[in-house]
Coordinates of C-alpha atoms in Angstrom, one line a residue:
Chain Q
X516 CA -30.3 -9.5 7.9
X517 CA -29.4 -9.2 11.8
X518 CA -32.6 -11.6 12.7
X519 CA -32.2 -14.3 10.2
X520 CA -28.7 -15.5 11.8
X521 CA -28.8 -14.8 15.1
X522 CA -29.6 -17.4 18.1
X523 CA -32.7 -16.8 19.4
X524 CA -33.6 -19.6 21.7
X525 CA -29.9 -20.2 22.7
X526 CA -30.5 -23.3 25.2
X527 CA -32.8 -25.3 21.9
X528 CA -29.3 -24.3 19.9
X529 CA -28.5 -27.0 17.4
X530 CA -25.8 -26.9 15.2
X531 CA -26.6 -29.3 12.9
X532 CA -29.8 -27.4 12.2
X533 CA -28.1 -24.2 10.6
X534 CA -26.1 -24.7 7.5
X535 CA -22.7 -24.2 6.3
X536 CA -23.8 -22.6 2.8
X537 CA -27.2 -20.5 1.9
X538 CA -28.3 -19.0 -1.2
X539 CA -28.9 -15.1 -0.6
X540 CA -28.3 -13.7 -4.0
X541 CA -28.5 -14.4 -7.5
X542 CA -25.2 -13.3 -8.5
X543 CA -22.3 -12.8 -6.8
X544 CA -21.9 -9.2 -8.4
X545 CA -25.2 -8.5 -6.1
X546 CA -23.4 -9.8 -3.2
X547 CA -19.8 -7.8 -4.1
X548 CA -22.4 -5.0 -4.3
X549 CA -24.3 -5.0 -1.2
X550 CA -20.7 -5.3 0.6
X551 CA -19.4 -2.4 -1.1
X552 CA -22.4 -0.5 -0.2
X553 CA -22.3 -1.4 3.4
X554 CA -18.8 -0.7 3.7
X555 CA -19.4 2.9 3.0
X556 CA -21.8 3.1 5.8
X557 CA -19.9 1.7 8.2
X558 CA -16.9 4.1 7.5
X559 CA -19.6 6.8 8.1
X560 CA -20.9 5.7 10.9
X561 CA -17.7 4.9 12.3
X562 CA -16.3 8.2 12.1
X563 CA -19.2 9.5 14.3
X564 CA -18.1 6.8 16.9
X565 CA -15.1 8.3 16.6
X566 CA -16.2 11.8 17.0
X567 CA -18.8 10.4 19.9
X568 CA -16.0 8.8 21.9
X569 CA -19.1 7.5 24.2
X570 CA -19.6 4.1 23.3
X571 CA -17.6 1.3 21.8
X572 CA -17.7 -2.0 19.8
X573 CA -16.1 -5.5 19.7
X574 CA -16.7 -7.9 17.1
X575 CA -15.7 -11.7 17.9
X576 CA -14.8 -13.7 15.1
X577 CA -14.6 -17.3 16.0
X578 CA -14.5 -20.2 13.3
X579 CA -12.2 -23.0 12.7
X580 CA -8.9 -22.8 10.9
X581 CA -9.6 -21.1 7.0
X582 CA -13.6 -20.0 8.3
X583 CA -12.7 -16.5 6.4
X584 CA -11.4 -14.6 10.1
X585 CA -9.1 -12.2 8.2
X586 CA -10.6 -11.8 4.8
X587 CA -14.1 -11.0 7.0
X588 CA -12.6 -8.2 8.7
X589 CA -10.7 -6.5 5.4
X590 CA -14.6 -7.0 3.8
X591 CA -16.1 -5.1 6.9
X592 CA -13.3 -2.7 6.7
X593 CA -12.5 -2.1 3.3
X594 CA -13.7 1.7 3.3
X595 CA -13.0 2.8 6.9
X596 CA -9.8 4.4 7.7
X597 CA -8.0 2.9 10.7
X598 CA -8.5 6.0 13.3
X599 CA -10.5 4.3 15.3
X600 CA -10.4 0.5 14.4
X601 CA -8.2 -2.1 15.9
X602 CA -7.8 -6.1 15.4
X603 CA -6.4 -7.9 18.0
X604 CA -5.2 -11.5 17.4
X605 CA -5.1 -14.0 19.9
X606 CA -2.4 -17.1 19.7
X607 CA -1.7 -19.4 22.1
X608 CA -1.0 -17.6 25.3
X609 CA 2.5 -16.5 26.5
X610 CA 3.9 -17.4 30.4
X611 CA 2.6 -14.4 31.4
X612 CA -0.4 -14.5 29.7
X613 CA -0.9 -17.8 31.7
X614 CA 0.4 -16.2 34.5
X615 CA -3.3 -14.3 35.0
X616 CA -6.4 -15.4 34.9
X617 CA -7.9 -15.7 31.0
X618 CA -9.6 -13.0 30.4
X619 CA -6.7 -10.4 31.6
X620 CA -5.0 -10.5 28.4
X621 CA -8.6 -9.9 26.7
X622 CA -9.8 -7.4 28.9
X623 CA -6.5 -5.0 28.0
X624 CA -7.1 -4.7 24.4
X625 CA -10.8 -4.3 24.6
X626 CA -12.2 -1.1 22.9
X627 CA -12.2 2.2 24.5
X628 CA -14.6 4.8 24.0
X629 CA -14.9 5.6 20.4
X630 CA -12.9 2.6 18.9
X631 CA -14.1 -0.4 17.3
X632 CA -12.2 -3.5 18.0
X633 CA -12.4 -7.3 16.2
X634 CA -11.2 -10.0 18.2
X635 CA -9.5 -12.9 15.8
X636 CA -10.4 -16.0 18.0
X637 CA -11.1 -14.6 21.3
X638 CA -11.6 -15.7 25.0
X639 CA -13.4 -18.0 23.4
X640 CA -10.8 -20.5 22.9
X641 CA -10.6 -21.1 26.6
X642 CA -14.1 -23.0 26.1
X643 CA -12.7 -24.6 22.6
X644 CA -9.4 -25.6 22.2
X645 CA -9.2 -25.9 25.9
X646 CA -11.8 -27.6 26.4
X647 CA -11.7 -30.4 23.5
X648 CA -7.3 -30.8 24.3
X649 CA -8.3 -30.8 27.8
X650 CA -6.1 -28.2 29.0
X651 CA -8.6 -27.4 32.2
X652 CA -10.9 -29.7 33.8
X653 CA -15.0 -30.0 33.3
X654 CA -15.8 -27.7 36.3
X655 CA -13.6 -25.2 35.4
X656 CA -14.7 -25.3 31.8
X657 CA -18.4 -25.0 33.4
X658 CA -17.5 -22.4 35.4
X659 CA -16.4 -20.1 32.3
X660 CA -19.3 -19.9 30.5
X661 CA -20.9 -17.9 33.5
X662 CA -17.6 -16.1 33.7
X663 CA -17.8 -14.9 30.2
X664 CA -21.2 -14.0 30.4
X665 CA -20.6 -11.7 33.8
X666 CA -17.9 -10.3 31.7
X667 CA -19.7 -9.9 28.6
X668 CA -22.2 -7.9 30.7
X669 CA -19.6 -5.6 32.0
X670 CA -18.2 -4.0 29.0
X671 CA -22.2 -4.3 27.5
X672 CA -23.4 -2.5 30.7
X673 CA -20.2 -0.2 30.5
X674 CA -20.5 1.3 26.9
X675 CA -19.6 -1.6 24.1
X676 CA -21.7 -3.0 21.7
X677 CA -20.9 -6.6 21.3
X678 CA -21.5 -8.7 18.4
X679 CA -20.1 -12.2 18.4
X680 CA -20.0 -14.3 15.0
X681 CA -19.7 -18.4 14.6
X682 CA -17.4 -18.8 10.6
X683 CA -19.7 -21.9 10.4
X684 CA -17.9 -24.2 7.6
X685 CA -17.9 -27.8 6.7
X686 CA -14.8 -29.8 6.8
X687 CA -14.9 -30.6 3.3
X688 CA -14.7 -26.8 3.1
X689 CA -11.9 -26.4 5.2
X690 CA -10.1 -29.5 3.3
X691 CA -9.9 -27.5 0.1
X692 CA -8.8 -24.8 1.5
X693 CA -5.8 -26.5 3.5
X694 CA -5.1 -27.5 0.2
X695 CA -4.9 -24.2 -1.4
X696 CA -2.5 -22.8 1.1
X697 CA -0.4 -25.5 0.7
X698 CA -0.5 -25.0 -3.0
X699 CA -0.9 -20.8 -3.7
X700 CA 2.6 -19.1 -3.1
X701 CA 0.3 -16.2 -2.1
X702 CA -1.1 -18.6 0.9
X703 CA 2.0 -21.1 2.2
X704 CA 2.8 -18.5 4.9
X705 CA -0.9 -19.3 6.5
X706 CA -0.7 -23.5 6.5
X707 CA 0.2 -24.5 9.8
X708 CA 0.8 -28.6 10.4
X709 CA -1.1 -27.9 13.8
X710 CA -4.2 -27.3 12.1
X711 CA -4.1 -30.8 11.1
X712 CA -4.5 -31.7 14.8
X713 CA -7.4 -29.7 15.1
X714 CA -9.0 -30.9 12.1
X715 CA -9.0 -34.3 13.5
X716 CA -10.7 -33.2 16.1
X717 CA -13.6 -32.1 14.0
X718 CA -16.5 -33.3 15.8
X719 CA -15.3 -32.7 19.2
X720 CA -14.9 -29.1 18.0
X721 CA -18.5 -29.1 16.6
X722 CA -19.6 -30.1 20.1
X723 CA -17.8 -27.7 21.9
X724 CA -18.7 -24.8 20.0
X725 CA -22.6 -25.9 20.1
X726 CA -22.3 -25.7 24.1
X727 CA -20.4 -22.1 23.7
X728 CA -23.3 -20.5 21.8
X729 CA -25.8 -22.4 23.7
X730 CA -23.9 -21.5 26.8
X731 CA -23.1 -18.1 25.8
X732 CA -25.9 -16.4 23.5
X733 CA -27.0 -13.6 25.6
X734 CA -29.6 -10.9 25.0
X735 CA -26.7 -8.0 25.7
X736 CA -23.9 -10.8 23.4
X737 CA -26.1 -12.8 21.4
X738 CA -24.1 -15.3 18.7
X739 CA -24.5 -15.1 15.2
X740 CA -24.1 -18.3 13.3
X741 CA -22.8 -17.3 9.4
X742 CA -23.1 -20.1 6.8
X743 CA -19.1 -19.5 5.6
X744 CA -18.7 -22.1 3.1
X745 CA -18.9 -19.5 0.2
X746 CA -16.7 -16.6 0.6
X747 CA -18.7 -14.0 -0.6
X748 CA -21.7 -14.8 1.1
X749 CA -20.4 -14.8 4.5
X750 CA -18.6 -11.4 3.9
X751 CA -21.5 -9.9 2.8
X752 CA -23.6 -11.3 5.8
X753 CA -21.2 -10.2 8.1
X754 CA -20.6 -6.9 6.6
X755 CA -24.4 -6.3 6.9
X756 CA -24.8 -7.3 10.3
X757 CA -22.7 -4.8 11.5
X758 CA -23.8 -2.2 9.3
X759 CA -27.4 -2.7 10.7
X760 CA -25.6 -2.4 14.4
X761 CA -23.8 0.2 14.0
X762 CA -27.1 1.9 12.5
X763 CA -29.0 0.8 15.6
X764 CA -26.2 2.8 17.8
X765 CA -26.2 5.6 15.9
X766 CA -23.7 7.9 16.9
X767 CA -23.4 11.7 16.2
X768 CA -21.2 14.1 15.7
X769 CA -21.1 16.2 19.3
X770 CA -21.8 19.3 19.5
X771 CA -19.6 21.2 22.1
X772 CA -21.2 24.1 21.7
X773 CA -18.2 27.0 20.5
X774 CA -19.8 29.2 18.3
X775 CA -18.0 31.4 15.9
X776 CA -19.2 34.1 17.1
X777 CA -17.5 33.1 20.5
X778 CA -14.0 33.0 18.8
X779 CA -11.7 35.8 17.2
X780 CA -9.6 33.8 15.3
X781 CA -6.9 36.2 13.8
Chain Y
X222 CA 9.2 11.6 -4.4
X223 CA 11.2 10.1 -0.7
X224 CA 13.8 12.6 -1.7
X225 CA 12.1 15.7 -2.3
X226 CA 11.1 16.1 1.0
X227 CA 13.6 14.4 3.4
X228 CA 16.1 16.3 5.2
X229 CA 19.6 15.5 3.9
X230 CA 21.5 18.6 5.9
X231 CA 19.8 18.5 9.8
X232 CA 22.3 21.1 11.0
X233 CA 21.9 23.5 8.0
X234 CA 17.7 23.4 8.1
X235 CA 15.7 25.9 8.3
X236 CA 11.8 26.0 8.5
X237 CA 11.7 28.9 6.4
X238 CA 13.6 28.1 3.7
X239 CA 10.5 25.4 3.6
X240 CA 7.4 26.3 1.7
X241 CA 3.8 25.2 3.2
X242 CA 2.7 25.0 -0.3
X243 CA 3.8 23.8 -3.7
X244 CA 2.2 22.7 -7.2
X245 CA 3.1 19.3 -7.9
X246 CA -0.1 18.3 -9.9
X247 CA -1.7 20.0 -13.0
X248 CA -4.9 19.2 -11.8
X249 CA -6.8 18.1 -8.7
X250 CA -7.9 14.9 -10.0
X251 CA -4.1 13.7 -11.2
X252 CA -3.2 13.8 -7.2
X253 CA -6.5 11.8 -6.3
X254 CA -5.2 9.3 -9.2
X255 CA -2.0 8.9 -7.4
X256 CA -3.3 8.2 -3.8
X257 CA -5.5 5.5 -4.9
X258 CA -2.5 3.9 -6.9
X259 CA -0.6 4.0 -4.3
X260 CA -3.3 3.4 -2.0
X261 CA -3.4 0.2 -4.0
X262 CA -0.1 -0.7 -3.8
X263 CA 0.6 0.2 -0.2
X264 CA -2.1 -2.5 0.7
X265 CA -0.3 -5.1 -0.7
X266 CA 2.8 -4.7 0.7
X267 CA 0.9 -4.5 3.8
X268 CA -0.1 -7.8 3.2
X269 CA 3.3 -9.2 3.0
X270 CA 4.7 -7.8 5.8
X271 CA 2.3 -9.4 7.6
X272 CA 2.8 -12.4 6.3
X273 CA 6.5 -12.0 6.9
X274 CA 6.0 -11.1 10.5
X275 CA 9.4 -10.1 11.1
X276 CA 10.0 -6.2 10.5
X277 CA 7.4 -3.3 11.4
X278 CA 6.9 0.1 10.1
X279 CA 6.2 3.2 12.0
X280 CA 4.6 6.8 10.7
X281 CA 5.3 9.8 13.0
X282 CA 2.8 12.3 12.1
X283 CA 3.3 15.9 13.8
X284 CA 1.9 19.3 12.8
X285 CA -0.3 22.1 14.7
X286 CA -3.7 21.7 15.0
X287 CA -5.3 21.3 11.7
X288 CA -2.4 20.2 9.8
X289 CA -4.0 17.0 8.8
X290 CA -2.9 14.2 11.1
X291 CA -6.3 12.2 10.9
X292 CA -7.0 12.6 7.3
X293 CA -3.6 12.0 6.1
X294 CA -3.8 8.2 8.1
X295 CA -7.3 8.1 6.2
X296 CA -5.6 8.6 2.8
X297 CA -2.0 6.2 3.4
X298 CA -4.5 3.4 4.4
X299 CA -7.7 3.9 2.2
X300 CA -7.1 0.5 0.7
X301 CA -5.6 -1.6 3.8
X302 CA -7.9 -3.6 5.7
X303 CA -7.0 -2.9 9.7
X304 CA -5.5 -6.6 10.2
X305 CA -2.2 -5.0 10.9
X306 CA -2.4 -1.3 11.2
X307 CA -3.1 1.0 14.2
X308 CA -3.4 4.4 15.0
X309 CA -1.8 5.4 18.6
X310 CA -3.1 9.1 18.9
X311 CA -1.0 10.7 22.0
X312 CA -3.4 13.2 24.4
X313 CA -2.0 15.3 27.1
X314 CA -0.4 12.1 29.4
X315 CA -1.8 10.5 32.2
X316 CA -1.3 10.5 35.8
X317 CA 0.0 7.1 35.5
X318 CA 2.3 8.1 32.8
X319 CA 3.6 11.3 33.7
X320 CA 4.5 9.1 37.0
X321 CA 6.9 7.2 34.0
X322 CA 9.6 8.8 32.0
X323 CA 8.1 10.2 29.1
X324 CA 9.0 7.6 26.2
X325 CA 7.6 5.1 28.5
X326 CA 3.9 4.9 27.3
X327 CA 5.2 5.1 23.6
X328 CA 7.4 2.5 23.8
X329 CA 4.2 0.5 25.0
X330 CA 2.4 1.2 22.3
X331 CA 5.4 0.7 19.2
X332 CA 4.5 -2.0 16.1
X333 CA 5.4 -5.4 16.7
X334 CA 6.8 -7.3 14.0
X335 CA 4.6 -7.2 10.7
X336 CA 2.7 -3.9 12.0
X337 CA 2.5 -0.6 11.2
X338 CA 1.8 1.5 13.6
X339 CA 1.0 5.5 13.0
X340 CA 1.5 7.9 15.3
X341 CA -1.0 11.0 15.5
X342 CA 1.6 13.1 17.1
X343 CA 3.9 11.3 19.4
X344 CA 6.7 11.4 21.7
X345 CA 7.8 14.9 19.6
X346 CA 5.1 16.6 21.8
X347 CA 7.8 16.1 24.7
X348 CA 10.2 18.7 22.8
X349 CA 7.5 20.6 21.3
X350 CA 4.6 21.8 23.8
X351 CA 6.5 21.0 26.5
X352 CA 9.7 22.9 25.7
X353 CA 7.3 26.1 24.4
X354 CA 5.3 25.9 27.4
X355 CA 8.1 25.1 29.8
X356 CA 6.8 22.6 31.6
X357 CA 10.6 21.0 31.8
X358 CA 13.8 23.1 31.9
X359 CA 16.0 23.6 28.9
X360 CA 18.6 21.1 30.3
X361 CA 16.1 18.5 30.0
X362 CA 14.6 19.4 26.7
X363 CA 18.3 19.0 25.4
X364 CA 19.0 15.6 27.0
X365 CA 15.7 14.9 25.2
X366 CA 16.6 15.1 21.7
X367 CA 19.5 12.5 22.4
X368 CA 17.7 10.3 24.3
X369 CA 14.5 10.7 21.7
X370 CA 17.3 9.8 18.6
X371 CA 19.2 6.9 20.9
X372 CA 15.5 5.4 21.4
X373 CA 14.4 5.5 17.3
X374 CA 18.0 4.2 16.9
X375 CA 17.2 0.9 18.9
X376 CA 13.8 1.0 17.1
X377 CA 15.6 1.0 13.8
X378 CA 18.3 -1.8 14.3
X379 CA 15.4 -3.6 15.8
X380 CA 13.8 -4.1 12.6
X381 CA 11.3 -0.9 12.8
X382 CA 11.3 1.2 9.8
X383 CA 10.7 4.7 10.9
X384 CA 8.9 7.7 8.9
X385 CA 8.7 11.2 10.1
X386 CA 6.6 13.9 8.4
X387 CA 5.9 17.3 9.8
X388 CA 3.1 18.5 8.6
X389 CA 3.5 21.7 7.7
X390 CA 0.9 24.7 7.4
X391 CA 1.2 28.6 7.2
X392 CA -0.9 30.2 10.4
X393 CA -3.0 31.8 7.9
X394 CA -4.4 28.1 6.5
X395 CA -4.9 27.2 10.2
X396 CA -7.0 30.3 11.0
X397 CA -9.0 29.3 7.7
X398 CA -9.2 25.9 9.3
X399 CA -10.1 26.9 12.3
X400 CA -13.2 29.2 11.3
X401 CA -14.0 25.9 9.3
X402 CA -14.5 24.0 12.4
X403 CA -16.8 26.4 14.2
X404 CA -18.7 26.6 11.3
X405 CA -19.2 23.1 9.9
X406 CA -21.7 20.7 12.4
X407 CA -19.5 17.2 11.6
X408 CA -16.4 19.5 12.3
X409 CA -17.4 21.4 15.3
X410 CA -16.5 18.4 17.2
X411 CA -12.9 19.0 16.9
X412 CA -12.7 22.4 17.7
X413 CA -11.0 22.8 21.5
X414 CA -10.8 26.7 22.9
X415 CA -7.3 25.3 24.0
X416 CA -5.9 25.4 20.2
X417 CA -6.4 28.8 20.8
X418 CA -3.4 28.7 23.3
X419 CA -1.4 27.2 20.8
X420 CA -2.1 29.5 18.3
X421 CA -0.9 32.6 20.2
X422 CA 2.6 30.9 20.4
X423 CA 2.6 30.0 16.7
X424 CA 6.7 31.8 16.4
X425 CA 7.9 29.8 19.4
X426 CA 5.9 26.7 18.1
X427 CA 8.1 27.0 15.1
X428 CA 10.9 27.3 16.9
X429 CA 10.5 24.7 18.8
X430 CA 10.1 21.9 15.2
X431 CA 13.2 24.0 13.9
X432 CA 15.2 22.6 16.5
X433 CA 13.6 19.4 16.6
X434 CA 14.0 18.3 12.4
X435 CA 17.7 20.1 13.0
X436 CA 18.1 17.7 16.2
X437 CA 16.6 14.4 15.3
X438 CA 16.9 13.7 11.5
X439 CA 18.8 10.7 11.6
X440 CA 20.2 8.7 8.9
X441 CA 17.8 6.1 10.9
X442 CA 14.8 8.0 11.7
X443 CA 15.1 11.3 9.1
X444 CA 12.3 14.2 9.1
X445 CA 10.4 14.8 5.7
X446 CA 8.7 18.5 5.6
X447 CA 5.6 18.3 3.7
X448 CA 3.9 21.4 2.5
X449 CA 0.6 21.0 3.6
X450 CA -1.6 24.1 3.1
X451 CA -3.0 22.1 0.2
X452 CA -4.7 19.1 1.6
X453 CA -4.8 16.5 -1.7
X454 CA -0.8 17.8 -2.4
X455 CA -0.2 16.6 1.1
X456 CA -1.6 13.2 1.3
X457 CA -0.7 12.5 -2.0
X458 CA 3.3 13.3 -0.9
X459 CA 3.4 11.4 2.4
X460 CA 1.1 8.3 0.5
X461 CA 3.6 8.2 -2.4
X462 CA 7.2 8.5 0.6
X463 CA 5.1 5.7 2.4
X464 CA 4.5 3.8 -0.8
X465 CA 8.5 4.0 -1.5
X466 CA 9.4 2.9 1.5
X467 CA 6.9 -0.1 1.2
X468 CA 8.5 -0.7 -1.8
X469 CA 12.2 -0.9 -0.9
X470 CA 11.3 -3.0 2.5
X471 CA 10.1 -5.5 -0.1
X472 CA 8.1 -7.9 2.3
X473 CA 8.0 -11.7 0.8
X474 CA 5.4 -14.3 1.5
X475 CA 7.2 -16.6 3.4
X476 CA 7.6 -20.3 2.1
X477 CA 8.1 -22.2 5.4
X478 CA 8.8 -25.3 2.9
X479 CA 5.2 -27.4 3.7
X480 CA 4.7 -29.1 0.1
X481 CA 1.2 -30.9 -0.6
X482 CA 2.7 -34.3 -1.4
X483 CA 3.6 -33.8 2.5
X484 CA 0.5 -34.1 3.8
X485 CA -2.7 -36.1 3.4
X486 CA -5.8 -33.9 3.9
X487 CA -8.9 -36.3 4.2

């Protein structure tokens, strides 16, 4: 699953050429399956990062308003207790926030050894949103995608496993789903009148996050582009992506060597 | 079930008077039944309060090694994705945060609003192992349990449900725990010679949470006792008191008002 959706031959990146909405099983009971199947893997597997406390992960999830950010991580999730597994959410920045350079805040609530950690938009809004509203200037804009990658290196070179996923969906997606929050009780809280901004910015967006994974697909970060116009689909996509990484990692529960035969234990 | 298990008379308690095991459930199964209905349910809320984003919950869990702090999290939170739940387990402290006063790094670390934080023992430690093993005079230790209640106080009043459990086991179940640990490969990880220590200072251990639940249960912040020898009696208690509370925070979706004839979605 890992191969078929992630960017390859970052710099030839087209977003146009990778669609919104695939067909990957025949029902949707397969695809509910295959999640709940993964899940339990990945609550395995994370208890032996747990019990490892070596190595770490950090999953980015970045996708326009409605792209599925939440409901991806409760899919990954679903079976794993919450010892070691952390989502951090990142809003606009605060005057202290500002204060520092952008990726202070993100560096602080990066995993530590043995946790997993999902970033909800990420550092990378500071080559999105502040690049298409113009909040810093072209160089500097230019100028992050190195920084990222440097920094991307650092926590890959230092111990964390990072996978970074594009919520790819079409604005006629995202239209009917602005329309159900307005409309489900269960989904008011979520409608924002500021996502109208940013949906009127649509192509602009588009652009800016084609640069981002061209600029930014590295062998030790690589992007994975998810077709997220059907819910259950990108879940399961998702979900098995990280399954297959966290299999690739493959922690173990440590040894410390105490015997019982070391121990009197009265 | 909240009431069974909270403690109504501080002055008048005494640990002993407390058993570390009762029979709730007929059978086995009927207790698993219950944690994942209230497993359930305790998702759900969670939900809401994160949509409501205005109050925060936070689970104090402290017991001697092998009372069940990890797997009781595991069982509360089976059925909540991580969106808004962490884990802050507290180690021996830091250089850095011994250089602080000891609620310092807790504080840090408490739920904002719509969280629920759990704490895999906590700031308790500072009248527990540090009062048994002396490392601060008695004068301080008793200035501690004030300043420990003034501190869950402000918590409380700022919109921070608090829930205390001690976990509580007979030094008989630990020692069968224990040997468990030594024996079993994806346990032997937790062993640490040091629990040993503890162990051999099991009477002053109890002591020491004697004087902490008659101390600091607060009509804010009370102490529940949880028998604990059992391990399905246990996480079925503290999941059905955290399900209760859930239930009479009541979280709401919020409406902020947005109606669809309001806006024109293209």
């Amino acid at each position: 699953m890992m191969d078929n959706f992630k960017i390859k031959d970052a710099a030839g990146f087209r977003l146009s050429d990778h669609p919104t909405r695939v067909s990957l099983f025949d029902r949707k009971s397969n695809a509910k399956d295959k999640i709940n199947e993964d899940g339990k893997v990945i609550a395995d597997i994370a208890h032996r990062l747990y019990s490892e406390a070596n190595r770490s992960v950090l999953i980015v999830l970045q996708g326009m308003d409605t792209s599925g950010k939440d409901s991806t991580t409760a899919a990954i999730f679903a079976r794993t207790p919450p010892l070691n597994v952390t989502v951090a959410a990142f809003k606009a920045p605060s005057k202290t926030e500002l204060a520092h350079d952008y990726l202070w805040r993100v560096h602080n609530v990066c995993p530590k050894a043995g946790q997993i950690t999902v970033f909800n938009r990420s550092h990378y809004e500071d080559v999105l949103v502040v690049k298409v509203k113009g909040y810093k200037d072209a160089t500097a804009i230019e100028q992050r995608y190195e920084q990222i990658n440097a920094f991307e290196k650092h926590l890959s070179e230092n111990g964390t496993t990072i996978l970074k996923f594009m919520l790819n969906i079409s604005k006629e997606t995202q239209g009917e789903r602005l329309r159900e929050r307005l409309i489900e009780p269960g989904k008011r809280w979520k409608f924002n009148p500021g996502d109208l901004v940013d949906r009127a910015l649509w192509p602009d967006f588009m652009d800016a996050y084609e640069t981002m994974v061209q600029r930014t697909s590295t062998d030790h970060a690589p992007w994975h582009v998810i077709p997220s116009d059907s819910r259950t689909t990108r879940k399961a996509i998702i979900t098995a992506i990280v399954r297959e990484s966290l299999e690739a990692m493959n922690p173990q529960y440590p040894d410390p060597g105490y015997r019982i035969e070391d121990y009197e234990i009265d």
